[in-house]
mmCIF file of C-alpha atoms in Angstrom:
data_model
loop_
_atom_site.group_PDB
_atom_site.id
_atom_site.type_symbol
_atom_site.label_atom_id
_atom_site.label_comp_id
_atom_site.label_asym_id
_atom_site.label_seq_id
_atom_site.Cartn_x
_atom_site.Cartn_y
_atom_site.Cartn_z
ATOM 1 C CA MET F 3 -74.684 -49.844 -96.084
ATOM 2 C CA PRO F 4 -73.356 -49.419 -92.499
ATOM 3 C CA LYS F 5 -73.439 -46.596 -90.124
ATOM 4 C CA PRO F 6 -70.501 -44.407 -89.196
ATOM 5 C CA PRO F 7 -68.950 -45.121 -85.678
ATOM 6 C CA ARG F 8 -71.012 -42.692 -82.960
ATOM 7 C CA ASN F 9 -68.760 -40.380 -81.939
ATOM 8 C CA ASN F 10 -68.732 -40.296 -78.243
ATOM 9 C CA LEU F 11 -65.916 -36.855 -77.033
ATOM 10 C CA MET F 12 -68.410 -34.564 -75.623
ATOM 11 C CA PRO F 13 -67.708 -30.603 -78.664
ATOM 12 C CA VAL F 14 -64.918 -28.892 -78.112
ATOM 13 C CA THR F 15 -65.667 -26.031 -76.122
ATOM 14 C CA PRO F 16 -64.324 -22.674 -78.758
ATOM 15 C CA ALA F 17 -60.938 -20.787 -77.523
ATOM 16 C CA TRP F 18 -62.752 -17.569 -77.554
ATOM 17 C CA ARG F 19 -65.429 -19.126 -75.162
ATOM 18 C CA ARG F 20 -63.558 -20.233 -72.996
ATOM 19 C CA CYS F 21 -61.673 -17.057 -72.883
ATOM 20 C CA LEU F 22 -64.304 -15.132 -72.290
ATOM 21 C CA GLY F 23 -65.119 -17.612 -69.595
ATOM 22 C CA TYR F 24 -62.506 -16.780 -67.742
ATOM 23 C CA VAL F 25 -62.881 -13.633 -67.896
ATOM 24 C CA ALA F 26 -66.569 -13.077 -67.080
ATOM 25 C CA TRP F 27 -65.701 -15.521 -63.588
ATOM 26 C CA ALA F 28 -62.375 -13.300 -63.065
ATOM 27 C CA ILE F 29 -65.059 -9.814 -62.655
ATOM 28 C CA VAL F 30 -67.377 -11.891 -60.999
ATOM 29 C CA ALA F 31 -64.348 -12.446 -58.726
ATOM 30 C CA MET F 32 -62.557 -8.798 -58.346
ATOM 31 C CA LEU F 33 -66.500 -6.551 -57.412
ATOM 32 C CA ALA F 34 -66.420 -9.447 -55.192
ATOM 33 C CA LEU F 35 -63.543 -8.870 -53.296
ATOM 34 C CA LEU F 36 -64.085 -4.768 -53.773
ATOM 35 C CA CYS F 37 -67.330 -5.824 -52.036
ATOM 36 C CA ALA F 38 -67.072 -7.713 -49.515
ATOM 37 C CA THR F 39 -63.880 -5.408 -48.153
ATOM 38 C CA TRP F 40 -65.693 -1.544 -48.493
ATOM 39 C CA GLY F 41 -67.886 -2.953 -46.759
ATOM 40 C CA TYR F 42 -66.037 -4.856 -44.241
ATOM 41 C CA MET F 43 -63.590 -1.313 -43.435
ATOM 42 C CA ALA F 44 -67.386 0.070 -43.440
ATOM 43 C CA LEU F 45 -68.118 -1.991 -40.956
ATOM 44 C CA GLN F 46 -64.740 -2.120 -38.648
ATOM 45 C CA ALA F 47 -65.298 1.471 -38.882
ATOM 46 C CA GLN F 48 -69.296 2.334 -38.044
ATOM 47 C CA VAL F 49 -69.559 -0.282 -35.565
ATOM 48 C CA PRO F 50 -69.154 0.300 -31.455
ATOM 49 C CA GLN F 51 -66.296 -2.059 -30.847
ATOM 50 C CA ARG F 52 -68.524 -3.095 -27.342
ATOM 51 C CA ASN F 53 -67.878 -6.536 -27.384
ATOM 52 C CA ASN F 54 -65.653 -6.858 -30.444
ATOM 53 C CA MET F 55 -69.308 -6.674 -32.239
ATOM 54 C CA ALA F 56 -67.408 -5.012 -34.826
ATOM 55 C CA ALA F 57 -65.397 -8.024 -36.062
ATOM 56 C CA ALA F 58 -66.961 -10.707 -34.775
ATOM 57 C CA ILE F 59 -69.871 -8.474 -37.612
ATOM 58 C CA ALA F 60 -67.785 -7.758 -40.229
ATOM 59 C CA MET F 61 -65.926 -11.456 -39.828
ATOM 60 C CA VAL F 62 -69.769 -12.467 -40.588
ATOM 61 C CA TRP F 63 -69.970 -9.698 -43.838
ATOM 62 C CA GLY F 64 -66.523 -11.660 -44.864
ATOM 63 C CA PHE F 65 -67.933 -14.822 -44.353
ATOM 64 C CA ALA F 66 -71.021 -14.560 -46.034
ATOM 65 C CA TRP F 67 -69.227 -13.847 -49.211
ATOM 66 C CA VAL F 68 -67.046 -16.468 -49.277
ATOM 67 C CA ILE F 69 -70.001 -18.529 -49.074
ATOM 68 C CA LEU F 70 -71.454 -16.767 -51.983
ATOM 69 C CA LEU F 71 -68.143 -17.782 -54.355
ATOM 70 C CA GLY F 72 -67.440 -21.271 -52.905
ATOM 71 C CA TYR F 73 -71.373 -21.889 -54.135
ATOM 72 C CA GLY F 74 -71.107 -20.279 -57.217
ATOM 73 C CA MET F 75 -67.670 -21.960 -58.375
ATOM 74 C CA LEU F 76 -68.348 -25.207 -57.218
ATOM 75 C CA GLN F 77 -72.005 -25.069 -59.111
ATOM 76 C CA ARG F 78 -70.404 -23.179 -62.113
ATOM 77 C CA ARG F 79 -72.627 -20.381 -62.116
ATOM 78 C CA ILE F 80 -72.008 -16.473 -61.962
ATOM 79 C CA LEU F 81 -75.696 -15.666 -61.614
ATOM 80 C CA PRO F 82 -75.760 -17.230 -57.694
ATOM 81 C CA ILE F 83 -73.217 -15.135 -57.141
ATOM 82 C CA LEU F 84 -75.045 -11.449 -58.908
ATOM 83 C CA ALA F 85 -77.980 -12.020 -57.246
ATOM 84 C CA GLY F 86 -76.774 -12.829 -53.621
ATOM 85 C CA GLY F 87 -74.157 -10.357 -53.932
ATOM 86 C CA LEU F 88 -76.055 -7.898 -55.610
ATOM 87 C CA VAL F 89 -78.614 -9.224 -51.964
ATOM 88 C CA LEU F 90 -75.838 -8.282 -49.819
ATOM 89 C CA VAL F 91 -74.298 -4.865 -51.374
ATOM 90 C CA LEU F 92 -78.652 -3.912 -51.086
ATOM 91 C CA ALA F 93 -78.853 -4.872 -47.258
ATOM 92 C CA LEU F 94 -75.279 -3.360 -46.510
ATOM 93 C CA LEU F 95 -76.278 0.427 -48.495
ATOM 94 C CA ALA F 96 -80.386 0.279 -46.629
ATOM 95 C CA TRP F 97 -77.268 0.451 -43.608
ATOM 96 C CA TRP F 98 -75.291 2.909 -44.603
ATOM 97 C CA GLY F 99 -77.677 5.817 -45.401
ATOM 98 C CA THR F 100 -78.834 5.127 -42.273
ATOM 99 C CA ILE F 101 -75.992 7.026 -40.736
ATOM 100 C CA GLU F 102 -76.336 10.362 -40.357
ATOM 101 C CA PRO F 103 -73.785 13.589 -39.118
ATOM 102 C CA ARG F 104 -74.295 14.677 -35.913
ATOM 103 C CA ALA F 105 -73.583 18.369 -33.474
ATOM 104 C CA ASP F 106 -74.330 17.295 -30.598
ATOM 105 C CA ARG F 107 -71.059 14.952 -29.878
ATOM 106 C CA SER F 108 -67.630 14.852 -26.565
ATOM 107 C CA TRP F 109 -65.899 17.136 -29.066
ATOM 108 C CA ALA F 110 -62.997 17.520 -29.041
ATOM 109 C CA ALA F 111 -61.494 21.212 -27.143
ATOM 110 C CA ASP F 112 -59.779 21.879 -29.649
ATOM 111 C CA VAL F 113 -63.527 21.699 -32.790
ATOM 112 C CA ALA F 114 -65.632 21.971 -29.326
ATOM 113 C CA GLN F 115 -67.610 25.008 -31.246
ATOM 114 C CA LEU F 116 -67.985 26.212 -34.447
ATOM 115 C CA VAL F 117 -67.765 29.460 -36.238
ATOM 116 C CA ARG F 118 -70.439 31.666 -37.063
ATOM 117 C CA VAL F 119 -70.724 34.835 -38.991
ATOM 118 C CA GLU F 120 -73.256 37.746 -38.476
ATOM 119 C CA PRO F 121 -73.066 40.529 -40.367
ATOM 120 C CA ASP F 122 -73.321 44.630 -38.828
ATOM 121 C CA LYS F 123 -76.946 45.615 -39.638
ATOM 122 C CA ASP F 124 -75.504 49.000 -39.850
ATOM 123 C CA ASN F 125 -72.680 48.396 -41.637
ATOM 124 C CA PRO F 126 -72.470 46.114 -44.889
ATOM 125 C CA SER F 127 -68.768 45.670 -45.058
ATOM 126 C CA ARG F 128 -68.576 44.592 -41.498
ATOM 127 C CA VAL F 129 -69.026 41.133 -40.428
ATOM 128 C CA HIS F 130 -68.626 39.335 -36.681
ATOM 129 C CA LEU F 131 -67.135 36.185 -36.431
ATOM 130 C CA HIS F 132 -68.766 34.978 -33.417
ATOM 131 C CA ASN F 133 -66.501 31.401 -31.776
ATOM 132 C CA VAL F 134 -62.804 32.348 -33.428
ATOM 133 C CA ARG F 135 -60.312 30.115 -31.781
ATOM 134 C CA ASN F 136 -57.401 31.943 -30.881
ATOM 135 C CA PHE F 137 -55.789 29.107 -27.965
ATOM 136 C CA THR F 138 -52.677 29.516 -26.299
ATOM 137 C CA TRP F 139 -49.958 26.311 -26.461
ATOM 138 C CA ARG F 140 -47.789 25.176 -23.833
ATOM 139 C CA SER F 141 -48.319 20.625 -25.643
ATOM 140 C CA GLU F 142 -50.876 18.531 -27.595
ATOM 141 C CA THR F 143 -52.830 18.379 -24.418
ATOM 142 C CA ASP F 144 -51.485 21.676 -21.557
ATOM 143 C CA PHE F 145 -53.503 24.342 -23.200
ATOM 144 C CA THR F 146 -55.494 27.486 -22.720
ATOM 145 C CA PRO F 147 -58.955 27.255 -24.553
ATOM 146 C CA ARG F 148 -60.142 31.010 -25.826
ATOM 147 C CA TRP F 149 -63.113 31.068 -28.113
ATOM 148 C CA GLU F 150 -63.720 35.058 -29.393
ATOM 149 C CA THR F 151 -65.982 37.246 -31.579
ATOM 150 C CA ARG F 152 -63.600 39.278 -33.683
ATOM 151 C CA SER F 153 -65.116 41.911 -36.238
ATOM 152 C CA TYR F 154 -63.673 42.144 -39.804
ATOM 153 C CA ASP F 155 -64.228 45.757 -41.996
ATOM 154 C CA LEU F 156 -63.939 43.422 -45.512
ATOM 155 C CA THR F 157 -62.555 46.849 -47.471
ATOM 156 C CA GLN F 158 -59.351 46.414 -45.109
ATOM 157 C CA LEU F 159 -58.880 42.622 -45.993
ATOM 158 C CA HIS F 160 -56.418 43.155 -48.130
ATOM 159 C CA SER F 161 -54.075 39.732 -49.521
ATOM 160 C CA VAL F 162 -55.162 36.010 -48.637
ATOM 161 C CA ASP F 163 -52.083 33.527 -48.368
ATOM 162 C CA VAL F 164 -52.004 29.203 -48.571
ATOM 163 C CA ALA F 165 -50.447 27.892 -45.884
ATOM 164 C CA LEU F 166 -49.351 23.992 -46.018
ATOM 165 C CA SER F 167 -48.657 22.258 -43.261
ATOM 166 C CA TYR F 168 -46.431 18.354 -43.666
ATOM 167 C CA TRP F 169 -47.073 16.567 -41.816
ATOM 168 C CA MET F 170 -46.538 13.151 -43.532
ATOM 169 C CA GLY F 171 -43.831 13.233 -45.394
ATOM 170 C CA PRO F 172 -43.845 15.327 -49.020
ATOM 171 C CA ALA F 173 -46.499 14.332 -50.775
ATOM 172 C CA ILE F 174 -49.494 14.749 -47.850
ATOM 173 C CA ALA F 175 -50.511 18.402 -46.417
ATOM 174 C CA HIS F 176 -52.836 19.788 -43.879
ATOM 175 C CA THR F 177 -54.382 22.709 -45.828
ATOM 176 C CA LEU F 178 -55.010 26.753 -44.588
ATOM 177 C CA VAL F 179 -56.202 29.734 -45.936
ATOM 178 C CA SER F 180 -55.169 32.894 -44.057
ATOM 179 C CA PHE F 181 -57.098 36.480 -45.057
ATOM 180 C CA GLY F 182 -54.908 39.177 -43.347
ATOM 181 C CA PHE F 183 -57.017 43.266 -42.735
ATOM 182 C CA ALA F 184 -55.294 46.358 -43.116
ATOM 183 C CA ASP F 185 -54.593 46.819 -38.807
ATOM 184 C CA GLY F 186 -52.517 43.259 -38.501
ATOM 185 C CA GLN F 187 -55.312 40.888 -38.017
ATOM 186 C CA HIS F 188 -55.441 37.577 -39.842
ATOM 187 C CA VAL F 189 -58.017 35.423 -39.924
ATOM 188 C CA VAL F 190 -57.133 31.527 -40.854
ATOM 189 C CA PHE F 191 -59.764 29.039 -41.966
ATOM 190 C CA SER F 192 -58.775 25.073 -42.051
ATOM 191 C CA ILE F 193 -61.248 23.214 -42.636
ATOM 192 C CA GLU F 194 -60.670 19.853 -40.488
ATOM 193 C CA ILE F 195 -62.199 16.832 -38.199
ATOM 194 C CA ARG F 196 -64.409 17.133 -35.968
ATOM 195 C CA LYS F 197 -63.276 15.031 -33.944
ATOM 196 C CA GLU F 198 -64.549 13.513 -30.780
ATOM 197 C CA GLN F 199 -62.196 12.569 -26.758
ATOM 198 C CA HIS F 200 -61.158 9.595 -28.070
ATOM 199 C CA GLU F 201 -60.724 9.720 -31.399
ATOM 200 C CA GLN F 202 -57.683 10.673 -32.867
ATOM 201 C CA PHE F 203 -56.923 11.267 -36.719
ATOM 202 C CA ASP F 204 -57.051 7.639 -39.139
ATOM 203 C CA ALA F 205 -57.127 8.774 -43.222
ATOM 204 C CA LEU F 206 -58.557 5.229 -43.853
ATOM 205 C CA ALA F 207 -61.280 5.474 -41.547
ATOM 206 C CA GLY F 208 -62.444 9.386 -43.000
ATOM 207 C CA PHE F 209 -62.984 7.066 -46.195
ATOM 208 C CA PHE F 210 -66.534 5.947 -44.006
ATOM 209 C CA LYS F 211 -67.903 8.491 -42.500
ATOM 210 C CA GLN F 212 -66.622 8.283 -38.959
ATOM 211 C CA TYR F 213 -65.550 12.083 -38.677
ATOM 212 C CA GLU F 214 -67.116 14.415 -39.121
ATOM 213 C CA MET F 215 -66.373 17.904 -40.673
ATOM 214 C CA ALA F 216 -64.951 21.242 -38.404
ATOM 215 C CA LEU F 217 -64.544 24.740 -40.172
ATOM 216 C CA VAL F 218 -62.176 26.289 -37.885
ATOM 217 C CA ALA F 219 -61.396 29.481 -37.773
ATOM 218 C CA ALA F 220 -58.880 30.667 -35.400
ATOM 219 C CA ASP F 221 -55.447 33.141 -35.545
ATOM 220 C CA GLU F 222 -52.238 32.413 -37.430
ATOM 221 C CA ARG F 223 -50.834 32.366 -33.932
ATOM 222 C CA ASP F 224 -52.957 29.369 -32.463
ATOM 223 C CA ILE F 225 -53.826 26.983 -35.390
ATOM 224 C CA LEU F 226 -50.103 27.876 -36.973
ATOM 225 C CA ALA F 227 -47.687 27.847 -34.546
ATOM 226 C CA VAL F 228 -49.395 25.040 -32.671
ATOM 227 C CA ARG F 229 -48.270 23.198 -36.471
ATOM 228 C CA THR F 230 -44.555 24.719 -35.624
ATOM 229 C CA ASN F 231 -43.588 25.004 -32.338
ATOM 230 C CA VAL F 232 -45.956 22.082 -30.771
ATOM 231 C CA ARG F 233 -46.625 18.948 -33.912
ATOM 232 C CA GLY F 234 -42.803 19.898 -35.353
ATOM 233 C CA GLU F 235 -45.063 20.676 -38.399
ATOM 234 C CA GLN F 236 -42.932 21.944 -41.567
ATOM 235 C CA VAL F 237 -44.996 24.360 -42.020
ATOM 236 C CA HIS F 238 -45.024 27.135 -46.022
ATOM 237 C CA LEU F 239 -46.696 30.241 -46.241
ATOM 238 C CA TYR F 240 -47.396 31.323 -49.756
ATOM 239 C CA ARG F 241 -49.029 34.329 -51.043
ATOM 240 C CA ILE F 242 -51.852 34.218 -53.109
ATOM 241 C CA ASP F 243 -52.628 36.391 -56.280
ATOM 242 C CA MET F 244 -56.590 37.820 -56.398
ATOM 243 C CA PRO F 245 -58.629 40.422 -56.496
ATOM 244 C CA GLN F 246 -59.699 42.882 -52.939
ATOM 245 C CA ASP F 247 -63.694 41.484 -54.985
ATOM 246 C CA SER F 248 -62.741 37.584 -55.387
ATOM 247 C CA THR F 249 -60.472 37.959 -51.475
ATOM 248 C CA ARG F 250 -63.638 38.871 -50.462
ATOM 249 C CA ASP F 251 -65.600 36.479 -51.508
ATOM 250 C CA LEU F 252 -63.913 33.981 -50.623
ATOM 251 C CA PHE F 253 -63.869 35.542 -47.865
ATOM 252 C CA LEU F 254 -67.832 34.853 -47.221
ATOM 253 C CA ALA F 255 -67.985 32.123 -48.372
ATOM 254 C CA TYR F 256 -65.438 30.909 -46.073
ATOM 255 C CA ALA F 257 -67.764 32.433 -43.491
ATOM 256 C CA TYR F 258 -70.826 31.288 -44.407
ATOM 257 C CA GLN F 259 -69.822 27.584 -45.117
ATOM 258 C CA ALA F 260 -68.175 27.466 -41.484
ATOM 259 C CA SER F 261 -71.978 28.861 -40.541
ATOM 260 C CA GLN F 262 -73.582 25.912 -42.431
ATOM 261 C CA LEU F 263 -71.790 22.824 -40.473
ATOM 262 C CA GLU F 264 -73.951 24.519 -36.670
ATOM 263 C CA TYR F 265 -76.835 23.877 -38.777
ATOM 264 C CA ALA F 266 -76.385 21.082 -41.189
ATOM 265 C CA PRO F 267 -73.766 19.506 -40.067
ATOM 266 C CA ARG F 268 -71.515 16.749 -43.173
ATOM 267 C CA PHE F 269 -69.314 14.088 -43.147
ATOM 268 C CA TYR F 270 -65.363 14.979 -43.532
ATOM 269 C CA HIS F 271 -64.276 12.676 -46.230
ATOM 270 C CA THR F 272 -60.295 12.020 -47.236
ATOM 271 C CA LEU F 273 -61.136 12.174 -50.823
ATOM 272 C CA THR F 274 -64.168 14.342 -51.907
ATOM 273 C CA ALA F 275 -63.906 16.784 -48.197
ATOM 274 C CA ASN F 276 -60.916 17.738 -46.898
ATOM 275 C CA CYS F 277 -58.692 20.236 -46.956
ATOM 276 C CA THR F 278 -58.024 20.966 -49.822
ATOM 277 C CA THR F 279 -60.864 19.880 -52.462
ATOM 278 C CA ILE F 280 -63.615 22.316 -49.845
ATOM 279 C CA VAL F 281 -60.791 25.246 -50.855
ATOM 280 C CA TRP F 282 -60.818 24.825 -54.853
ATOM 281 C CA GLN F 283 -65.075 23.704 -53.792
ATOM 282 C CA LEU F 284 -65.303 27.564 -52.502
ATOM 283 C CA ALA F 285 -62.524 29.901 -54.990
ATOM 284 C CA ARG F 286 -65.016 27.581 -58.119
ATOM 285 C CA ARG F 287 -67.845 28.817 -56.592
ATOM 286 C CA ILE F 288 -67.429 32.237 -56.496
ATOM 287 C CA GLY F 289 -66.217 31.844 -60.554
ATOM 288 C CA GLN F 290 -62.431 31.654 -59.761
ATOM 289 C CA ALA F 291 -61.501 29.323 -63.237
ATOM 290 C CA LEU F 292 -59.365 26.373 -61.256
ATOM 291 C CA PRO F 293 -59.329 23.364 -63.022
ATOM 292 C CA THR F 294 -59.194 19.830 -61.880
ATOM 293 C CA ASP F 295 -55.332 17.914 -60.361
ATOM 294 C CA TRP F 296 -53.885 15.329 -59.034
ATOM 295 C CA ARG F 297 -51.817 17.410 -56.706
ATOM 296 C CA LEU F 298 -56.008 18.542 -55.310
ATOM 297 C CA LEU F 299 -54.937 15.131 -53.847
ATOM 298 C CA ALA F 300 -51.762 14.962 -53.041
ATOM 299 C CA SER F 301 -52.060 18.308 -51.810
ATOM 300 C CA GLY F 302 -48.222 18.458 -50.807
ATOM 301 C CA TYR F 303 -47.582 19.325 -53.856
ATOM 302 C CA LEU F 304 -50.338 22.393 -54.148
ATOM 303 C CA PRO F 305 -47.590 25.039 -54.531
ATOM 304 C CA GLU F 306 -47.077 23.483 -58.504
ATOM 305 C CA TYR F 307 -50.690 23.362 -58.818
ATOM 306 C CA LEU F 308 -50.787 26.935 -58.102
ATOM 307 C CA ARG F 309 -48.177 28.392 -60.391
ATOM 308 C CA ASP F 310 -49.577 26.815 -63.375
ATOM 309 C CA VAL F 311 -52.663 28.290 -63.026
ATOM 310 C CA GLY F 312 -51.186 31.045 -62.059
ATOM 311 C CA ALA F 313 -52.263 31.805 -58.734
ATOM 312 C CA LEU F 314 -49.069 32.372 -56.874
ATOM 313 C CA GLN F 315 -48.442 36.221 -56.361
ATOM 314 C CA SER F 316 -44.212 35.985 -56.002
ATOM 315 C CA MET F 317 -43.080 34.946 -59.644
ATOM 316 C CA GLN F 318 -39.664 33.716 -58.524
ATOM 317 C CA PRO F 319 -38.704 30.034 -59.676
ATOM 318 C CA LEU F 320 -40.040 27.836 -57.263
ATOM 319 C CA ALA F 321 -37.350 25.955 -55.813
ATOM 320 C CA THR F 322 -36.126 29.009 -54.110
ATOM 321 C CA LEU F 323 -40.168 30.422 -54.010
ATOM 322 C CA ARG F 324 -40.174 26.907 -51.795
ATOM 323 C CA ALA F 325 -37.295 27.599 -49.305
ATOM 324 C CA THR F 326 -38.188 31.693 -48.260
ATOM 325 C CA SER F 327 -41.986 30.740 -47.753
ATOM 326 C CA ASP F 328 -41.353 28.421 -45.066
ATOM 327 C CA ILE F 329 -41.803 29.768 -41.245
ATOM 328 C CA THR F 330 -41.369 27.140 -39.577
ATOM 329 C CA GLN F 331 -38.462 28.413 -37.650
ATOM 330 C CA ARG F 332 -39.720 31.883 -37.541
ATOM 331 C CA ALA F 333 -42.610 30.742 -35.753
ATOM 332 C CA GLN F 334 -40.090 28.681 -33.548
ATOM 333 C CA ASN F 335 -38.258 32.391 -33.196
ATOM 334 C CA TRP F 336 -41.150 34.205 -32.267
ATOM 335 C CA GLN F 337 -40.657 35.581 -28.925
ATOM 336 C CA PRO F 338 -44.074 37.890 -27.987
ATOM 337 C CA PRO F 339 -42.594 40.662 -26.853
ATOM 338 C CA ALA F 340 -42.878 42.255 -23.528
ATOM 339 C CA GLY F 341 -46.190 45.614 -22.897
ATOM 340 C CA LEU F 342 -48.516 43.892 -25.574
ATOM 341 C CA ASP F 343 -51.974 43.352 -25.844
ATOM 342 C CA ASP F 344 -52.746 40.013 -26.788
ATOM 343 C CA ALA F 345 -54.497 41.038 -30.178
ATOM 344 C CA ALA F 346 -50.952 43.583 -30.668
ATOM 345 C CA ALA F 347 -48.929 39.972 -29.878
ATOM 346 C CA SER F 348 -51.189 37.997 -33.028
ATOM 347 C CA ALA F 349 -50.196 41.328 -35.445
ATOM 348 C CA ASP F 350 -46.235 40.886 -34.221
ATOM 349 C CA PHE F 351 -46.661 37.523 -35.132
ATOM 350 C CA SER F 352 -47.891 37.583 -38.116
ATOM 351 C CA ARG F 353 -44.938 39.538 -38.909
ATOM 352 C CA HIS F 354 -42.645 38.027 -37.805
ATOM 353 C CA ILE F 355 -43.353 34.736 -40.088
ATOM 354 C CA ARG F 356 -43.844 37.113 -42.888
ATOM 355 C CA GLN F 357 -39.489 38.552 -42.741
ATOM 356 C CA VAL F 358 -38.086 36.802 -45.248
ATOM 357 C CA PRO F 359 -33.582 36.834 -44.092
#
């Protein structure tokens, strides 16, 4: 009986296996691209720029990933890409873990000092803040620096305001918190980058351990007016509805967080440790039930978030509240009355910017 003809064709791979293979390759390629991009940007941000060293090392990093992917595809094997990529990532993470925040750099003048809290030994309800900033600004580069020690009676703490300074469109604002006292004093806490003398803020670099964090305590006439009168930013001020005990706890949380940065510096992070998320973390720490929300990242929409959680004191429609909370023009129009000392002038500025026409 004759034998049946031999089938010399290659076995056909089922369609579902081919699809599964394409998906696996796509996932590996995407992971490789993400790792290569993150490492490239981290190296660019961290390696000193002398003699184009950062660019050269970053290029070597990227070229290593190209070789790895090319070899794996030519061999049609995913395992070499996974193994080689793991080695590259572990090497990068080992280097990344050696980068520690420091407190001994050549800091820019406006963040040269860190605020420090000192309880009053004779009066437990009174605290002293050292290195409160009270600069007189004529321009970004022309200013008179002053760092002061101020005392605050926490039993006289009667208000807390959130200031939003819009510097890049409606979704992005810098968040500041101002505490008011019965005698007219106000002190503002602001999470900022502790930039060096040669540095400028770059939101992208803030993802890659580029900046240490500073928690500035400042006079309103300094930290709000520099934004409205010098930088041309639009500033809104919203009164927060908070019991006095919670207001006191939040003030102390800010003060002690600031003092910790003097001894335990930390990095600013554009996404997770910025001017808004730190406020949220401190408020949660003192027991405020604040939910997570996308508007904590898009801080320009923080008024809507505060309204939704019942934190705003005013019940006006939000559009009306936005208009009345805009202190930009009032701050620009303020002129110090003749004959007032510095403390009285600061109190007059704070009173003036809160006068709604």
